[in-house]
Tab-separated table of C-alpha atoms in Angstrom:
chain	number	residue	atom	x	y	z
A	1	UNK	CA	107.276	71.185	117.748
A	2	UNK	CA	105.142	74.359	118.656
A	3	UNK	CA	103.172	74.245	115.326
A	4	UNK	CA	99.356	75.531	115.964
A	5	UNK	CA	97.436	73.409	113.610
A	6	UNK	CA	94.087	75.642	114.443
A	7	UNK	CA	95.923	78.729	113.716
A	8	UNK	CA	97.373	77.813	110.193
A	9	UNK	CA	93.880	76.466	109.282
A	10	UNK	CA	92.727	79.798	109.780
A	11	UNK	CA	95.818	81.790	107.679
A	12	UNK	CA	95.441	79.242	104.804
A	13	UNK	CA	91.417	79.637	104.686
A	14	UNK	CA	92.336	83.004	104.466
A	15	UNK	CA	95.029	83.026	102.144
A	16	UNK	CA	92.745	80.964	100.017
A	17	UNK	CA	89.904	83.754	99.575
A	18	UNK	CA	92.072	86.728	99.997
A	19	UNK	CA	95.085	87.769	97.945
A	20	UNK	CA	96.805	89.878	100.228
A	21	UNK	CA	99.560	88.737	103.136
A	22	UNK	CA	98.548	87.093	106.110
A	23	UNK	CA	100.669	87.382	109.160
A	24	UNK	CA	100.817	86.287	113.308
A	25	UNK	CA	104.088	87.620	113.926
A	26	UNK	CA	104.947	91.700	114.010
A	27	UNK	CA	108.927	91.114	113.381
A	28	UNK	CA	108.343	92.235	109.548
A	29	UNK	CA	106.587	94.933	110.334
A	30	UNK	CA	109.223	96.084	113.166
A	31	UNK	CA	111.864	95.881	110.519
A	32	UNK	CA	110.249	97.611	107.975
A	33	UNK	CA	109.450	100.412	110.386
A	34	UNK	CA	113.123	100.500	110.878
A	35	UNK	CA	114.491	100.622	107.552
A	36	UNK	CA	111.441	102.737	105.723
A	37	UNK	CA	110.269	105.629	108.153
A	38	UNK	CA	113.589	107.223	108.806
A	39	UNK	CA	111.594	110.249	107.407
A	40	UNK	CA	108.155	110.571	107.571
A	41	UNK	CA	105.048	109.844	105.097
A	42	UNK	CA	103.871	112.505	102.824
A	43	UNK	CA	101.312	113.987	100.561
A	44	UNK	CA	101.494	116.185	97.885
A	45	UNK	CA	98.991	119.251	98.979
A	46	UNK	CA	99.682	121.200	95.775
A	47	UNK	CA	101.779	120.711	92.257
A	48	UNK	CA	103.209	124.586	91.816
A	49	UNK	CA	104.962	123.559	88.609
A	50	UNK	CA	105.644	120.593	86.444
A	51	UNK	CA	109.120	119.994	89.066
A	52	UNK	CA	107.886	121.278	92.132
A	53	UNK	CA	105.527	120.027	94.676
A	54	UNK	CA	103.744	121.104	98.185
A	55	UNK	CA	104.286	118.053	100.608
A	56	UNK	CA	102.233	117.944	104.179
A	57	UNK	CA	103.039	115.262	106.969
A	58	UNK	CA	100.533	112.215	105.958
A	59	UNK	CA	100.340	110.806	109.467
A	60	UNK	CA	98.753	114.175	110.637
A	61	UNK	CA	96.583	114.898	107.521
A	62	UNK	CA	95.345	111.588	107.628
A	63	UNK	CA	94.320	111.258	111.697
A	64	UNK	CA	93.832	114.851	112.720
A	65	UNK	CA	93.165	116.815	109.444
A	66	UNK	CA	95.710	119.178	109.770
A	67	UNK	CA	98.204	120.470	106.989
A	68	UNK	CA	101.729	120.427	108.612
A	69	UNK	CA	104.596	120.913	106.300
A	70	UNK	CA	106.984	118.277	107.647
A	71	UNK	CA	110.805	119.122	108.759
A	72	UNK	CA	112.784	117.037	106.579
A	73	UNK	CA	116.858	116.991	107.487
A	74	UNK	CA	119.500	116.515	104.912
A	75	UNK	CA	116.922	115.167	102.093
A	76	UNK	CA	118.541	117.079	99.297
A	77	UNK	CA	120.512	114.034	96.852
A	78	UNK	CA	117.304	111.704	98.192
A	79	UNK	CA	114.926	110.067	96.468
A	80	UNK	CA	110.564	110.816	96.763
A	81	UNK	CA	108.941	108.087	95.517
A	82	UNK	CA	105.525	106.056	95.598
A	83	UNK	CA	105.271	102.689	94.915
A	84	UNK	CA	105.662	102.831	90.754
A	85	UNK	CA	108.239	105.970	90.356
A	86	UNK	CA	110.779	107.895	92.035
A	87	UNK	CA	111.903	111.709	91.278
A	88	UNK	CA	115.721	113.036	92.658
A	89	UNK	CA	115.231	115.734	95.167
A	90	UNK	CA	117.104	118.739	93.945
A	91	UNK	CA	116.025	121.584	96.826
A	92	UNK	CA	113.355	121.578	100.202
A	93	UNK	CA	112.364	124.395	101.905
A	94	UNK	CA	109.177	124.404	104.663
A	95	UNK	CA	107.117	122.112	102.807
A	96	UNK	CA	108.249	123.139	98.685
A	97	UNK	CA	110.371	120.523	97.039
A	98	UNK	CA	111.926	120.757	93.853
A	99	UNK	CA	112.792	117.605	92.004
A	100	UNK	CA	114.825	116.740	89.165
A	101	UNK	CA	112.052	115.387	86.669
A	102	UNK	CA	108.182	115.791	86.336
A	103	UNK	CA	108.045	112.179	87.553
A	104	UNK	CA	105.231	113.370	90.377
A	105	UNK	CA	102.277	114.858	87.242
A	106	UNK	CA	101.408	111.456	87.399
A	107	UNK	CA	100.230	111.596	91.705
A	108	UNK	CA	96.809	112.574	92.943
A	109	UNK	CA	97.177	115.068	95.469
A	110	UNK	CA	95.834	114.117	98.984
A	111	UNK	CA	95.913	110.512	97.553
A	112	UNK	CA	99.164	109.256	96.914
A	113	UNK	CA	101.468	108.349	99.645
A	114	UNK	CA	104.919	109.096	99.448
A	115	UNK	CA	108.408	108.300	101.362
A	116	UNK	CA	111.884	109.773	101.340
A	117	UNK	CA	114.895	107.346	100.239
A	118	UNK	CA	118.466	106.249	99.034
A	119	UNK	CA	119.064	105.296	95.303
A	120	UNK	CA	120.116	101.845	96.585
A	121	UNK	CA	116.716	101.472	98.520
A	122	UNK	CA	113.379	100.012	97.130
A	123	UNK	CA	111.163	102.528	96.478
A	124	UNK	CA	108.172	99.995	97.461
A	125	UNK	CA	105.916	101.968	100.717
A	126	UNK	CA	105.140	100.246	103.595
A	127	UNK	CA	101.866	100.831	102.910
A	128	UNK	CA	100.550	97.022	101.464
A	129	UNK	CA	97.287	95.309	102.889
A	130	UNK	CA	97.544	92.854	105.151
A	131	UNK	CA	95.899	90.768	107.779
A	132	UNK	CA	97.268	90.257	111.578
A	133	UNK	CA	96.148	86.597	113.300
A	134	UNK	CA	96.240	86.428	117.055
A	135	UNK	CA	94.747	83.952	120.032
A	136	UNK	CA	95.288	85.462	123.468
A	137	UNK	CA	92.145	84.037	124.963
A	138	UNK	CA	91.176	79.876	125.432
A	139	UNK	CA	89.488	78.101	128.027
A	140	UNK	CA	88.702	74.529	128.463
A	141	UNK	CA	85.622	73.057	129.319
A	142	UNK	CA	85.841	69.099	130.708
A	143	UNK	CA	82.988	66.894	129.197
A	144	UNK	CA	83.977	63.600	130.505
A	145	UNK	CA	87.198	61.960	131.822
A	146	UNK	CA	88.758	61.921	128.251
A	147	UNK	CA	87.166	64.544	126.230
A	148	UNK	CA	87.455	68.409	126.542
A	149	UNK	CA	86.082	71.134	124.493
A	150	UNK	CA	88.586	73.837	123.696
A	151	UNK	CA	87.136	77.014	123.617
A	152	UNK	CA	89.919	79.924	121.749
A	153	UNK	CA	89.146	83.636	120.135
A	154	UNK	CA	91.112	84.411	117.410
A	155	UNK	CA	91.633	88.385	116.645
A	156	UNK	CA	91.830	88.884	113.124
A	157	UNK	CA	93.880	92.175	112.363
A	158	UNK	CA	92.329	94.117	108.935
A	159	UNK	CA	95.502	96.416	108.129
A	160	UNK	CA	93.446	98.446	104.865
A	161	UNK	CA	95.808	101.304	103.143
A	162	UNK	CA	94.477	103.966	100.843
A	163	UNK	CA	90.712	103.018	100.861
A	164	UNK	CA	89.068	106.511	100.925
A	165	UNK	CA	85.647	105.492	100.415
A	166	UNK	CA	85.644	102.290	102.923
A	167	UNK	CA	84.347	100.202	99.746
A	168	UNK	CA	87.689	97.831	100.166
A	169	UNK	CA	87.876	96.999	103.546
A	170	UNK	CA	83.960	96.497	103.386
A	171	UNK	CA	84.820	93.607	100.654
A	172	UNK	CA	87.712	92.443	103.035
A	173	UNK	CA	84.951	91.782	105.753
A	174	UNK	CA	82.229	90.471	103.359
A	175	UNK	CA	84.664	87.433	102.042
A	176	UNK	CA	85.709	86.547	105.756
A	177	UNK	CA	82.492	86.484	107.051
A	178	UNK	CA	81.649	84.202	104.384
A	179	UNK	CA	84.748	82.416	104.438
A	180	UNK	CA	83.979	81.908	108.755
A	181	UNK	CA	80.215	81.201	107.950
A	182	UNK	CA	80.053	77.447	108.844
A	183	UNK	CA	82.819	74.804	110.518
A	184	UNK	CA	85.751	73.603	108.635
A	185	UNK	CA	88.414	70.641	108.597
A	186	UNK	CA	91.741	71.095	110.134
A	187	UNK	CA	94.852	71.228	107.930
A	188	UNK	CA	96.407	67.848	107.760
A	189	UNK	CA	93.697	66.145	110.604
A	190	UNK	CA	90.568	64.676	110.393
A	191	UNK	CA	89.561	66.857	113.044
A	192	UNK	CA	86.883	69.729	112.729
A	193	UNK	CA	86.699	72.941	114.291
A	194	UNK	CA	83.450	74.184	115.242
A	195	UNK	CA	81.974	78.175	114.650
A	196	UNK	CA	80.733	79.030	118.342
A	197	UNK	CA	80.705	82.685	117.920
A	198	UNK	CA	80.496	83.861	114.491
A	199	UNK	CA	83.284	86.507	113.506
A	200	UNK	CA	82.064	90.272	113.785
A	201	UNK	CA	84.560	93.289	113.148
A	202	UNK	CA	85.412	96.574	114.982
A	203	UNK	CA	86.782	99.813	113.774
A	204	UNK	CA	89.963	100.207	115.450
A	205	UNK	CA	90.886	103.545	113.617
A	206	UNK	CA	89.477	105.533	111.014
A	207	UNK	CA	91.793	107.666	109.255
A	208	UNK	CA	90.805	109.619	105.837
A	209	UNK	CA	92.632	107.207	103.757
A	210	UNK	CA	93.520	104.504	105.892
A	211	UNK	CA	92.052	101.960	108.303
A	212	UNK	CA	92.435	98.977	111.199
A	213	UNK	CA	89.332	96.675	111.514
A	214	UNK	CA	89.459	93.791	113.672
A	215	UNK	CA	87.408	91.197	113.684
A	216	UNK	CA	86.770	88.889	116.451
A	217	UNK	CA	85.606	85.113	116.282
A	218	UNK	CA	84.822	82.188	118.641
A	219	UNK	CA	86.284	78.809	117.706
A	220	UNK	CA	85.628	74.975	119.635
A	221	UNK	CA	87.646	72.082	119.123
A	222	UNK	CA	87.608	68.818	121.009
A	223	UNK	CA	90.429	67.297	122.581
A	224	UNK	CA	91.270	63.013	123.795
A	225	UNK	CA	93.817	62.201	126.326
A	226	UNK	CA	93.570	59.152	124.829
């Protein structure tokens, strides 16, 4: 009933050139924040042997460049993992854990993210690429009794992870500005919408590994009464 025709046009054009998930709603990521971050981030700083490692809080080595060894509650019987391996937390003490295995040789310090969990939970980080779609802002403009142009800018949300030389989310913008170059039929219409501002992109935040670039773009469609 409430289906935006415009707005799916633009997810699936993007889906099309851009393998990576493409959302308009923030409910997954609310749950995920709920179920993942009970503890926070980390990075290894150092490897002191081939079973223990020196973790620092990502979220502040990654914005503000500091080295804070996090304060991590009840963690002992946990789980530290990455996306491709997980390593049984035996002992933590102001920033030194000691694990069961050598599971961690295989992370690059100051590089690979990791997160604190339960056996039973999926040791997958919240951490995946994606792309936000939003349209706050439309205006009308009346060319004759029955036909309107529809004026709307559409926000579109670069959500880049572990890009420490800006090389990926510099792709990411190349393909959509390509992709958003010239106007393009509507999904299931024979209706086009028309390029009246093309897209350009803002650095929202610039961490060392990390990054939010939105891009902003213009978009006219005509509407009938009749």
């Amino acid at each position: 009933m409430y289906r935006d025709i415009l707005k799916e046009t633009i997810k699936d054009k993007i889906r099309k050139v851009l393998d990576i998930p493409v959302r308009d709603s923030i409910l997954d990521e609310e749950i995920k924040e709920d179920k993942k971050f009970k503890y926070p981030k980390l990075l290894i700083s150092e490897k002191i042997n081939s079973t223990t490692i020196k973790v620092i809080d990502f979220e502040q080595y990654d914005k503000m460049g500091v080295e804070k060894s996090p304060i991590l509650k009840n963690i002992v019987g946990l789980y530290v993992c990455n996306a491709t391996v997980k390593s049984l937390i035996k002992s933590y003490d102001n920033g030194v854990m000691i694990l069961e295995d050598n599971s961690m040789d295989s992370m690059v310090e100051y590089i690979d993210e990791l997160t604190i969990e339960s056996e039973s939970e999926d040791c997958q980080l919240g951490n995946k690429d994606y792309i936000y779609v939003t349209s706050l802002h439309n205006f009308n403009r009346k060319i004759n009794y029955n036909v309107s142009e529809v004026y709307r800018r559409f926000e579109i949300g670069l959500f880049c992870y572990d890009d420490p030389n800006e090389s990926k989310c510099n792709n990411y913008m190349e393909i959509l500005r390509d992709e958003f170059d010239s106007d393009f039929k509507l999904l299931e219409s024979k209706d086009f919408a028309y390029i009246f501002n093309p897209i350009n992109f803002d650095v929202e935040e610039n961490g060392r590994l990390n990054r939010v670039v939105y891009g902003s773009i213009m978009i006219k469609t005509y509407k009938t009464k009749y």
